[in-house]
PDB file of C-alpha atoms and ligand atoms in Angstrom:
ATOM      1  CA  MET A   1     112.841 -84.754 112.522  1.00 96.00           C
ATOM      2  CA  LYS A   2     110.671 -82.639 114.866  1.00 98.00           C
ATOM      3  CA  ILE A   3     106.940 -81.958 114.362  1.00 98.00           C
ATOM      4  CA  ASN A   4     105.443 -78.839 116.004  1.00 98.00           C
ATOM      5  CA  PRO A   5     101.639 -78.799 115.541  1.00 98.00           C
ATOM      6  CA  PHE A   6      99.867 -75.447 115.084  1.00 97.00           C
ATOM      7  CA  ASP A   7      96.606 -74.444 116.857  1.00 93.00           C
ATOM      8  CA  ASN A   8      93.829 -77.059 116.770  1.00 92.00           C
ATOM      9  CA  ASN A   9      96.301 -79.515 115.203  1.00 94.00           C
ATOM     10  CA  PHE A  10      95.546 -77.865 111.843  1.00 97.00           C
ATOM     11  CA  GLY A  11      98.963 -77.536 110.216  1.00 98.00           C
ATOM     12  CA  ALA A  12     102.370 -78.333 111.641  1.00 98.00           C
ATOM     13  CA  GLU A  13     105.940 -77.143 111.298  1.00 98.00           C
ATOM     14  CA  ILE A  14     108.603 -79.752 110.576  1.00 98.00           C
ATOM     15  CA  THR A  15     112.273 -79.104 111.286  1.00 98.00           C
ATOM     16  CA  GLY A  16     115.378 -81.265 111.161  1.00 98.00           C
ATOM     17  CA  VAL A  17     114.738 -83.030 107.862  1.00 98.00           C
ATOM     18  CA  ASP A  18     116.443 -82.790 104.459  1.00 97.00           C
ATOM     19  CA  LEU A  19     113.959 -83.630 101.710  1.00 98.00           C
ATOM     20  CA  ARG A  20     116.746 -84.548  99.288  1.00 97.00           C
ATOM     21  CA  ASP A  21     116.604 -87.779 101.297  1.00 95.00           C
ATOM     22  CA  THR A  22     113.658 -89.621  99.694  1.00 94.00           C
ATOM     23  CA  SER A  23     114.080 -92.827 101.722  1.00 96.00           C
ATOM     24  CA  GLN A  24     111.080 -94.903 102.856  1.00 96.00           C
ATOM     25  CA  GLU A  25     111.689 -93.763 106.448  1.00 96.00           C
ATOM     26  CA  ILE A  26     111.412 -90.045 105.550  1.00 96.00           C
ATOM     27  CA  LYS A  27     108.465 -90.716 103.241  1.00 96.00           C
ATOM     28  CA  ASP A  28     106.518 -92.569 105.960  1.00 97.00           C
ATOM     29  CA  ALA A  29     107.225 -89.977 108.661  1.00 97.00           C
ATOM     30  CA  VAL A  30     106.332 -86.998 106.449  1.00 98.00           C
ATOM     31  CA  TYR A  31     103.205 -88.694 105.071  1.00 98.00           C
ATOM     32  CA  GLN A  32     101.874 -89.610 108.517  1.00 98.00           C
ATOM     33  CA  ALA A  33     102.358 -85.991 109.674  1.00 98.00           C
ATOM     34  CA  PHE A  34     100.624 -84.846 106.468  1.00 98.00           C
ATOM     35  CA  LEU A  35      97.558 -87.041 107.140  1.00 98.00           C
ATOM     36  CA  ASP A  36      97.485 -85.923 110.793  1.00 98.00           C
ATOM     37  CA  HIS A  37      97.840 -82.162 110.195  1.00 98.00           C
ATOM     38  CA  GLN A  38      96.694 -81.549 106.556  1.00 98.00           C
ATOM     39  CA  VAL A  39      99.220 -78.724 106.002  1.00 98.00           C
ATOM     40  CA  LEU A  40     102.976 -79.103 106.599  1.00 98.00           C
ATOM     41  CA  VAL A  41     105.508 -76.288 106.731  1.00 98.00           C
ATOM     42  CA  ILE A  42     108.892 -77.922 106.254  1.00 98.00           C
ATOM     43  CA  ARG A  43     111.706 -75.512 107.119  1.00 98.00           C
ATOM     44  CA  ASP A  44     115.184 -75.013 105.660  1.00 98.00           C
ATOM     45  CA  GLN A  45     114.853 -76.709 102.274  1.00 98.00           C
ATOM     46  CA  GLU A  46     116.675 -75.769  99.094  1.00 97.00           C
ATOM     47  CA  LEU A  47     115.492 -78.217  96.436  1.00 98.00           C
ATOM     48  CA  SER A  48     116.396 -77.814  92.773  1.00 98.00           C
ATOM     49  CA  PRO A  49     113.460 -78.384  90.370  1.00 98.00           C
ATOM     50  CA  LEU A  50     114.638 -81.980  89.816  1.00 98.00           C
ATOM     51  CA  GLN A  51     114.955 -82.597  93.560  1.00 98.00           C
ATOM     52  CA  GLN A  52     111.475 -81.155  94.152  1.00 98.00           C
ATOM     53  CA  VAL A  53     110.090 -83.535  91.523  1.00 98.00           C
ATOM     54  CA  ALA A  54     111.965 -86.469  93.119  1.00 98.00           C
ATOM     55  CA  PHE A  55     110.499 -85.578  96.551  1.00 98.00           C
ATOM     56  CA  THR A  56     106.933 -85.086  95.234  1.00 98.00           C
ATOM     57  CA  GLU A  57     107.039 -88.296  93.182  1.00 97.00           C
ATOM     58  CA  ILE A  58     107.508 -90.475  96.269  1.00 97.00           C
ATOM     59  CA  PHE A  59     103.815 -89.788  97.000  1.00 98.00           C
ATOM     60  CA  GLY A  60     102.410 -90.577  93.537  1.00 97.00           C
ATOM     61  CA  GLU A  61     102.139 -89.583  89.900  1.00 97.00           C
ATOM     62  CA  LEU A  62     102.731 -85.906  89.124  1.00 97.00           C
ATOM     63  CA  GLU A  63     100.051 -83.843  87.413  1.00 94.00           C
ATOM     64  CA  TRP A  64     100.517 -82.410  83.917  1.00 85.00           C
ATOM     65  CA  GLN A  65     100.665 -78.604  83.918  1.00 79.00           C
ATOM     66  CA  GLU A  66      97.770 -76.698  82.345  1.00 75.00           C
ATOM     67  CA  ASN A  67      99.828 -73.514  82.151  1.00 77.00           C
ATOM     68  CA  ALA A  68     102.678 -75.242  80.288  1.00 80.00           C
ATOM     69  CA  GLN A  69     104.188 -71.948  79.139  1.00 84.00           C
ATOM     70  CA  HIS A  70     105.006 -71.272  82.809  1.00 92.00           C
ATOM     71  CA  SER A  71     106.709 -74.603  83.530  1.00 93.00           C
ATOM     72  CA  HIS A  72     110.268 -74.448  84.819  1.00 95.00           C
ATOM     73  CA  PRO A  73     112.853 -74.815  81.999  1.00 91.00           C
ATOM     74  CA  GLU A  74     114.574 -77.616  83.956  1.00 93.00           C
ATOM     75  CA  HIS A  75     111.426 -79.730  84.451  1.00 93.00           C
ATOM     76  CA  ASP A  76     107.995 -79.402  82.809  1.00 93.00           C
ATOM     77  CA  LYS A  77     106.138 -80.718  85.893  1.00 96.00           C
ATOM     78  CA  VAL A  78     107.369 -77.783  88.017  1.00 97.00           C
ATOM     79  CA  LEU A  79     105.066 -74.806  87.642  1.00 96.00           C
ATOM     80  CA  VAL A  80     106.504 -71.359  88.353  1.00 97.00           C
ATOM     81  CA  LEU A  81     104.202 -68.950  90.202  1.00 96.00           C
ATOM     82  CA  SER A  82     105.609 -65.448  90.082  1.00 96.00           C
ATOM     83  CA  ASN A  83     104.958 -61.795  89.394  1.00 94.00           C
ATOM     84  CA  GLU A  84     108.299 -61.377  87.547  1.00 93.00           C
ATOM     85  CA  LEU A  85     108.190 -59.980  84.007  1.00 91.00           C
ATOM     86  CA  ARG A  86     110.702 -60.554  81.221  1.00 90.00           C
ATOM     87  CA  PRO A  87     112.189 -57.490  79.435  1.00 91.00           C
ATOM     88  CA  ASP A  88     109.559 -57.977  76.654  1.00 90.00           C
ATOM     89  CA  GLY A  89     106.752 -57.714  79.250  1.00 86.00           C
ATOM     90  CA  SER A  90     105.791 -61.420  79.192  1.00 87.00           C
ATOM     91  CA  ALA A  91     105.180 -63.189  82.502  1.00 89.00           C
ATOM     92  CA  VAL A  92     107.810 -65.632  83.848  1.00 93.00           C
ATOM     93  CA  GLY A  93     105.232 -67.525  85.915  1.00 93.00           C
ATOM     94  CA  VAL A  94     101.499 -67.631  86.603  1.00 91.00           C
ATOM     95  CA  VAL A  95     100.771 -64.222  88.144  1.00 86.00           C
ATOM     96  CA  ASP A  96      97.248 -64.805  89.470  1.00 83.00           C
ATOM     97  CA  ALA A  97      97.587 -68.370  90.786  1.00 86.00           C
ATOM     98  CA  GLY A  98      95.275 -69.255  93.626  1.00 86.00           C
ATOM     99  CA  ASP A  99      93.830 -65.798  94.263  1.00 89.00           C
ATOM    100  CA  PHE A 100      90.429 -67.195  95.403  1.00 95.00           C
ATOM    101  CA  TRP A 101      89.685 -70.028  97.841  1.00 97.00           C
ATOM    102  CA  HIS A 102      89.990 -73.423  96.141  1.00 98.00           C
ATOM    103  CA  SER A 103      91.178 -77.016  96.232  1.00 98.00           C
ATOM    104  CA  ASP A 104      93.726 -77.638  93.481  1.00 97.00           C
ATOM    105  CA  SER A 105      92.320 -79.089  90.241  1.00 96.00           C
ATOM    106  CA  SER A 106      88.876 -79.872  91.637  1.00 97.00           C
ATOM    107  CA  HIS A 107      87.803 -79.081  88.061  1.00 96.00           C
ATOM    108  CA  HIS A 108      89.542 -82.291  86.902  1.00 96.00           C
ATOM    109  CA  GLU A 109      87.867 -85.725  86.994  1.00 97.00           C
ATOM    110  CA  GLU A 110      90.864 -86.911  88.999  1.00 97.00           C
ATOM    111  CA  PRO A 111      91.773 -83.913  91.154  1.00 98.00           C
ATOM    112  CA  VAL A 112      95.090 -83.242  92.853  1.00 98.00           C
ATOM    113  CA  LYS A 113      95.621 -84.736  96.302  1.00 98.00           C
ATOM    114  CA  ILE A 114      98.968 -83.187  97.281  1.00 98.00           C
ATOM    115  CA  THR A 115     100.404 -79.796  96.413  1.00 98.00           C
ATOM    116  CA  VAL A 116     104.053 -79.010  97.207  1.00 98.00           C
ATOM    117  CA  LEU A 117     104.959 -75.305  97.120  1.00 98.00           C
ATOM    118  CA  GLN A 118     108.566 -74.257  97.652  1.00 98.00           C
ATOM    119  CA  SER A 119     109.277 -70.582  98.277  1.00 98.00           C
ATOM    120  CA  ILE A 120     112.180 -69.491  96.096  1.00 98.00           C
ATOM    121  CA  ARG A 121     111.907 -65.744  96.629  1.00 97.00           C
ATOM    122  CA  ASN A 122     109.706 -64.022  99.198  1.00 97.00           C
ATOM    123  CA  PRO A 123     108.446 -60.450  98.881  1.00 97.00           C
ATOM    124  CA  LYS A 124     109.248 -57.988 101.683  1.00 96.00           C
ATOM    125  CA  THR A 125     105.532 -57.637 102.432  1.00 96.00           C
ATOM    126  CA  GLY A 126     102.533 -59.888 101.699  1.00 97.00           C
ATOM    127  CA  GLY A 127     102.659 -63.169  99.783  1.00 97.00           C
ATOM    128  CA  ASP A 128     101.095 -65.337 102.534  1.00 98.00           C
ATOM    129  CA  THR A 129      99.043 -68.447 101.770  1.00 98.00           C
ATOM    130  CA  GLU A 130      95.923 -69.022 103.835  1.00 97.00           C
ATOM    131  CA  PHE A 131      94.467 -72.495 104.498  1.00 98.00           C
ATOM    132  CA  CYS A 132      91.081 -73.652 105.692  1.00 97.00           C
ATOM    133  CA  ASP A 133      90.246 -76.974 107.404  1.00 98.00           C
ATOM    134  CA  MET A 134      87.347 -78.562 105.495  1.00 98.00           C
ATOM    135  CA  TYR A 135      86.966 -81.459 107.968  1.00 98.00           C
ATOM    136  CA  ARG A 136      86.185 -79.001 110.753  1.00 97.00           C
ATOM    137  CA  ILE A 137      83.882 -76.953 108.531  1.00 97.00           C
ATOM    138  CA  TYR A 138      81.911 -80.090 107.635  1.00 97.00           C
ATOM    139  CA  ASP A 139      81.731 -81.027 111.335  1.00 97.00           C
ATOM    140  CA  ALA A 140      80.509 -77.492 112.219  1.00 96.00           C
ATOM    141  CA  LEU A 141      77.646 -77.428 109.686  1.00 96.00           C
ATOM    142  CA  PRO A 142      74.120 -77.495 111.138  1.00 97.00           C
ATOM    143  CA  ASP A 143      72.287 -80.802 110.635  1.00 97.00           C
ATOM    144  CA  ASP A 144      69.762 -79.314 108.179  1.00 97.00           C
ATOM    145  CA  ILE A 145      72.566 -78.108 105.889  1.00 97.00           C
ATOM    146  CA  LYS A 146      74.369 -81.439 106.172  1.00 97.00           C
ATOM    147  CA  ALA A 147      71.138 -83.173 105.170  1.00 97.00           C
ATOM    148  CA  LYS A 148      70.782 -80.923 102.100  1.00 97.00           C
ATOM    149  CA  ILE A 149      74.315 -81.491 100.773  1.00 98.00           C
ATOM    150  CA  THR A 150      75.207 -85.025 101.814  1.00 96.00           C
ATOM    151  CA  GLY A 151      75.216 -87.397  98.863  1.00 95.00           C
ATOM    152  CA  ARG A 152      74.730 -84.546  96.373  1.00 98.00           C
ATOM    153  CA  ASN A 153      77.118 -83.443  93.638  1.00 98.00           C
ATOM    154  CA  ALA A 154      78.185 -79.997  92.490  1.00 98.00           C
ATOM    155  CA  ILE A 155      79.503 -78.703  89.179  1.00 98.00           C
ATOM    156  CA  HIS A 156      83.092 -77.424  89.071  1.00 98.00           C
ATOM    157  CA  HIS A 157      84.575 -75.452  86.168  1.00 96.00           C
ATOM    158  CA  VAL A 158      88.019 -73.917  85.628  1.00 93.00           C
ATOM    159  CA  SER A 159      86.933 -70.770  83.782  1.00 92.00           C
ATOM    160  CA  LYS A 160      86.691 -67.588  85.843  1.00 91.00           C
ATOM    161  CA  ALA A 161      84.510 -66.167  83.026  1.00 91.00           C
ATOM    162  CA  LEU A 162      81.662 -68.487  84.151  1.00 92.00           C
ATOM    163  CA  ASN A 163      81.900 -67.680  87.859  1.00 94.00           C
ATOM    164  CA  PRO A 164      80.281 -64.535  89.319  1.00 94.00           C
ATOM    165  CA  ARG A 165      81.972 -65.214  92.702  1.00 96.00           C
ATOM    166  CA  VAL A 166      85.436 -64.348  91.336  1.00 94.00           C
ATOM    167  CA  THR A 167      87.094 -61.548  89.374  1.00 89.00           C
ATOM    168  CA  ILE A 168      89.764 -61.715  86.687  1.00 86.00           C
ATOM    169  CA  SER A 169      93.117 -60.314  87.786  1.00 79.00           C
ATOM    170  CA  PRO A 170      94.183 -57.270  85.713  1.00 77.00           C
ATOM    171  CA  SER A 171      97.840 -58.289  86.233  1.00 73.00           C
ATOM    172  CA  ARG A 172      97.577 -61.474  84.121  1.00 74.00           C
ATOM    173  CA  PRO A 173      98.365 -60.589  80.481  1.00 71.00           C
ATOM    174  CA  GLY A 174      95.511 -61.682  78.147  1.00 79.00           C
ATOM    175  CA  ALA A 175      93.467 -63.035  81.068  1.00 80.00           C
ATOM    176  CA  ALA A 176      89.975 -62.219  79.726  1.00 84.00           C
ATOM    177  CA  ASP A 177      90.617 -64.081  76.431  1.00 87.00           C
ATOM    178  CA  PHE A 178      92.293 -66.968  78.292  1.00 83.00           C
ATOM    179  CA  TYR A 179      89.261 -67.530  80.549  1.00 87.00           C
ATOM    180  CA  GLU A 180      86.763 -67.044  77.662  1.00 88.00           C
ATOM    181  CA  THR A 181      88.579 -69.762  75.694  1.00 90.00           C
ATOM    182  CA  GLN A 182      88.479 -72.064  78.737  1.00 88.00           C
ATOM    183  CA  ALA A 183      84.750 -71.391  79.105  1.00 86.00           C
ATOM    184  CA  LYS A 184      84.192 -72.698  75.556  1.00 90.00           C
ATOM    185  CA  ASN A 185      86.692 -75.551  75.476  1.00 90.00           C
ATOM    186  CA  ARG A 186      86.717 -77.095  78.928  1.00 91.00           C
ATOM    187  CA  ALA A 187      84.028 -79.445  80.220  1.00 92.00           C
ATOM    188  CA  PRO A 188      82.386 -79.025  83.618  1.00 96.00           C
ATOM    189  CA  VAL A 189      83.159 -81.737  86.179  1.00 98.00           C
ATOM    190  CA  SER A 190      80.820 -83.189  88.797  1.00 98.00           C
ATOM    191  CA  GLN A 191      82.206 -83.655  92.323  1.00 98.00           C
ATOM    192  CA  PRO A 192      80.615 -84.777  95.600  1.00 98.00           C
ATOM    193  CA  LEU A 193      79.777 -81.857  97.912  1.00 98.00           C
ATOM    194  CA  VAL A 194      80.776 -83.972 100.897  1.00 98.00           C
ATOM    195  CA  ARG A 195      83.982 -85.865 100.194  1.00 98.00           C
ATOM    196  CA  THR A 196      85.063 -88.941 102.104  1.00 98.00           C
ATOM    197  CA  HIS A 197      88.836 -88.943 102.535  1.00 98.00           C
ATOM    198  CA  ASP A 198      90.081 -92.171 100.972  1.00 98.00           C
ATOM    199  CA  GLU A 199      92.783 -92.672 103.637  1.00 98.00           C
ATOM    200  CA  THR A 200      91.451 -91.177 106.902  1.00 98.00           C
ATOM    201  CA  GLY A 201      87.780 -92.021 106.216  1.00 97.00           C
ATOM    202  CA  ARG A 202      86.748 -88.560 107.515  1.00 98.00           C
ATOM    203  CA  GLN A 203      84.118 -86.413 105.770  1.00 98.00           C
ATOM    204  CA  ALA A 204      85.052 -82.967 104.441  1.00 98.00           C
ATOM    205  CA  LEU A 205      83.102 -80.234 102.669  1.00 98.00           C
ATOM    206  CA  TYR A 206      84.374 -80.303  99.069  1.00 98.00           C
ATOM    207  CA  ALA A 207      83.351 -77.062  97.349  1.00 98.00           C
ATOM    208  CA  SER A 208      85.046 -73.743  96.723  1.00 98.00           C
ATOM    209  CA  PRO A 209      84.161 -70.198  95.658  1.00 97.00           C
ATOM    210  CA  ARG A 210      86.755 -70.477  92.852  1.00 97.00           C
ATOM    211  CA  PHE A 211      85.581 -73.639  91.084  1.00 97.00           C
ATOM    212  CA  THR A 212      82.101 -74.663  92.301  1.00 98.00           C
ATOM    213  CA  LEU A 213      79.368 -73.118  90.154  1.00 98.00           C
ATOM    214  CA  LYS A 214      76.146 -75.042  90.780  1.00 98.00           C
ATOM    215  CA  ILE A 215      74.569 -77.881  92.697  1.00 98.00           C
ATOM    216  CA  GLU A 216      73.326 -80.725  90.528  1.00 98.00           C
ATOM    217  CA  ASP A 217      69.569 -81.366  90.465  1.00 96.00           C
ATOM    218  CA  MET A 218      68.836 -78.233  92.499  1.00 97.00           C
ATOM    219  CA  ASP A 219      67.385 -74.965  91.149  1.00 97.00           C
ATOM    220  CA  ASP A 220      69.723 -71.996  91.361  1.00 97.00           C
ATOM    221  CA  ALA A 221      67.112 -70.189  93.493  1.00 98.00           C
ATOM    222  CA  GLU A 222      67.854 -72.733  96.222  1.00 97.00           C
ATOM    223  CA  ALA A 223      71.417 -73.750  95.295  1.00 98.00           C
ATOM    224  CA  GLN A 224      73.116 -70.331  95.096  1.00 98.00           C
ATOM    225  CA  PRO A 225      72.050 -69.149  98.604  1.00 98.00           C
ATOM    226  CA  LEU A 226      73.067 -72.584  99.916  1.00 98.00           C
ATOM    227  CA  LEU A 227      76.538 -72.270  98.313  1.00 98.00           C
ATOM    228  CA  ASP A 228      76.802 -68.711  99.724  1.00 97.00           C
ATOM    229  CA  GLU A 229      75.977 -70.075 103.164  1.00 97.00           C
ATOM    230  CA  LEU A 230      78.605 -72.835 102.849  1.00 97.00           C
ATOM    231  CA  PHE A 231      81.250 -70.392 101.633  1.00 97.00           C
ATOM    232  CA  LYS A 232      80.670 -68.123 104.654  1.00 96.00           C
ATOM    233  CA  TYR A 233      82.421 -70.792 106.723  1.00 96.00           C
ATOM    234  CA  VAL A 234      85.439 -70.440 104.433  1.00 96.00           C
ATOM    235  CA  THR A 235      85.480 -66.649 104.090  1.00 93.00           C
ATOM    236  CA  ASP A 236      84.259 -65.781 107.623  1.00 84.00           C
ATOM    237  CA  ARG A 237      86.454 -62.980 108.909  1.00 75.00           C
ATOM    238  CA  LYS A 238      86.856 -64.602 112.318  1.00 81.00           C
ATOM    239  CA  ARG A 239      88.703 -67.454 110.579  1.00 80.00           C
ATOM    240  CA  PRO A 240      88.180 -70.124 113.245  1.00 88.00           C
ATOM    241  CA  TYR A 241      89.083 -72.994 110.897  1.00 95.00           C
ATOM    242  CA  HIS A 242      92.107 -71.361 109.331  1.00 96.00           C
ATOM    243  CA  TYR A 243      95.899 -71.117 109.280  1.00 97.00           C
ATOM    244  CA  ARG A 244      97.711 -68.271 107.503  1.00 97.00           C
ATOM    245  CA  HIS A 245     101.296 -68.984 106.487  1.00 98.00           C
ATOM    246  CA  LYS A 246     103.916 -66.240 106.266  1.00 98.00           C
ATOM    247  CA  TYR A 247     106.905 -67.657 104.368  1.00 98.00           C
ATOM    248  CA  ARG A 248     110.470 -67.696 105.633  1.00 98.00           C
ATOM    249  CA  ASP A 249     113.365 -68.322 103.285  1.00 97.00           C
ATOM    250  CA  GLY A 250     113.718 -72.087 102.779  1.00 98.00           C
ATOM    251  CA  ASP A 251     110.069 -72.962 103.483  1.00 98.00           C
ATOM    252  CA  LEU A 252     108.472 -75.819 101.586  1.00 98.00           C
ATOM    253  CA  VAL A 253     104.746 -76.189 102.257  1.00 98.00           C
ATOM    254  CA  MET A 254     102.651 -79.217 101.304  1.00 98.00           C
ATOM    255  CA  TRP A 255      98.914 -79.648 101.786  1.00 98.00           C
ATOM    256  CA  ASP A 256      96.109 -82.160 101.395  1.00 98.00           C
ATOM    257  CA  ASN A 257      93.580 -80.895  98.823  1.00 98.00           C
ATOM    258  CA  ARG A 258      91.061 -83.587  99.826  1.00 98.00           C
ATOM    259  CA  CYS A 259      90.326 -81.840 103.134  1.00 98.00           C
ATOM    260  CA  THR A 260      91.590 -78.242 102.843  1.00 98.00           C
ATOM    261  CA  LEU A 261      91.060 -75.124 100.748  1.00 98.00           C
ATOM    262  CA  HIS A 262      93.711 -72.452 100.258  1.00 98.00           C
ATOM    263  CA  ARG A 263      94.225 -69.062  98.671  1.00 97.00           C
ATOM    264  CA  ALA A 264      97.133 -66.795  97.829  1.00 97.00           C
ATOM    265  CA  THR A 265      96.535 -63.574  99.754  1.00 96.00           C
ATOM    266  CA  GLY A 266      98.599 -61.221  97.525  1.00 94.00           C
ATOM    267  CA  GLY A 267      99.587 -57.855  99.017  1.00 95.00           C
ATOM    268  CA  TYR A 268     102.871 -57.349  97.125  1.00 94.00           C
ATOM    269  CA  GLY A 269     103.869 -55.821  93.798  1.00 92.00           C
ATOM    270  CA  LEU A 270     106.834 -55.076  91.541  1.00 93.00           C
ATOM    271  CA  PRO A 271     109.647 -54.303  92.066  1.00 93.00           C
ATOM    272  CA  ASP A 272     109.096 -56.664  95.034  1.00 96.00           C
ATOM    273  CA  ILE A 273     109.149 -60.242  93.708  1.00 96.00           C
ATOM    274  CA  ARG A 274     107.474 -63.438  94.885  1.00 97.00           C
ATOM    275  CA  ARG A 275     108.530 -66.702  93.221  1.00 97.00           C
ATOM    276  CA  MET A 276     107.309 -70.181  94.119  1.00 98.00           C
ATOM    277  CA  HIS A 277     107.891 -73.624  92.561  1.00 98.00           C
ATOM    278  CA  ARG A 278     104.811 -75.852  92.597  1.00 97.00           C
ATOM    279  CA  THR A 279     104.443 -79.598  92.013  1.00 97.00           C
ATOM    280  CA  THR A 280     101.247 -81.621  92.370  1.00 98.00           C
ATOM    281  CA  VAL A 281     100.267 -85.290  92.811  1.00 98.00           C
ATOM    282  CA  ILE A 282      97.157 -86.589  91.000  1.00 97.00           C
ATOM    283  CA  GLY A 283      94.213 -88.524  92.285  1.00 92.00           C
ATOM    284  CA  PRO A 284      92.233 -90.352  93.441  1.00 97.00           C
ATOM    285  CA  LYS A 285      88.771 -89.561  92.074  1.00 98.00           C
ATOM    286  CA  ALA A 286      86.668 -87.906  94.804  1.00 98.00           C
ATOM    287  CA  PHE A 287      83.798 -89.952  96.297  1.00 98.00           C
ATOM    288  CA  PHE A 288      81.258 -89.907  99.135  1.00 98.00           C
ATOM    289  CA  LYS A 289      80.762 -92.920 101.375  1.00 97.00           C
ATOM    290  CA  PRO A 290      78.159 -92.685 104.159  1.00 95.00           C
ATOM    291  CA  ALA A 291      79.575 -93.058 107.682  1.00 87.00           C
ATOM    292  CA  ALA A 292      79.213 -96.634 108.976  1.00 80.00           C
TER     293      ALA A 292
HETATM  294  C1  SIN B 301      98.145 -72.235  94.747  1.00 52.22           C
HETATM  295  O1  SIN B 301      96.983 -71.868  94.783  1.00 52.22           O
HETATM  296  O2  SIN B 301      98.419 -73.385  94.354  1.00 52.22           O
HETATM  297  C2  SIN B 301      99.281 -71.313  95.161  1.00 52.22           C
HETATM  298  C3  SIN B 301      99.036 -70.564  96.409  1.00 52.22           C
HETATM  299  C4  SIN B 301     100.069 -69.498  96.655  1.00 52.22           C
HETATM  300  O3  SIN B 301     100.835 -69.150  95.740  1.00 52.22           O
HETATM  301  O4  SIN B 301     100.112 -68.950  97.771  1.00 52.22           O
END
């Protein structure tokens, strides 16, 4: 197995490994590279849905799928992300997954730590995933901003209908009703704005334009400009804390949601098809621990 780190050590390519081998030796080597680089691009994989589940499960318990109607028919913990349509016009997979910067399931009490995304079919153009290093963003924040957010919590919610920072994709059938129903039925979740990584001990900014709506115990007049300021580090066009992945056939990408954000960049459309298989590992609950 060979590990080729990307710029600034953020992200790495791994070659020479077959992830159908779920031995302790492979698990340890992949997991250490994952903690060191936050995003791994593992080349030349061809895992069936069951094999992808077997690989993901070596790192922990798999998450239940919110969009169950888009689970893979061979395994309900594999979510299909795709723009394909069936002859009756219904969507094969989630069509608008990840279109704004986020950390997966930060709107759950126990958010996702690992996401595994296997590219099954790549479009001729577009379809990249972009990642952002939230350790480095936290480190780059001015002291006065760090002082304002450290030890504070923010409110995360899944519904796009509650979030003026995002728009609802016109390509998702029934999207407006779907997000309105979520707005009524799903509870908000409180998360620390600065998250201490439970394994590396490093601090990361833990907020996203997609899911973070408010700062607890702070008036919106102060909180919204502060969130805008924080999100500039994520959306800044110069992208100094970022890695953008262009998929090759056989790529399997896995990332650490405790210290990164990501977004699907789009840029493709039918008849060009993008299809990904996604599995996710739950937990732990996010927390903040002051540096010693
Ligand atoms: C996701 O947000 O989990 C998927 C990102 C992508 O499809 O590029």
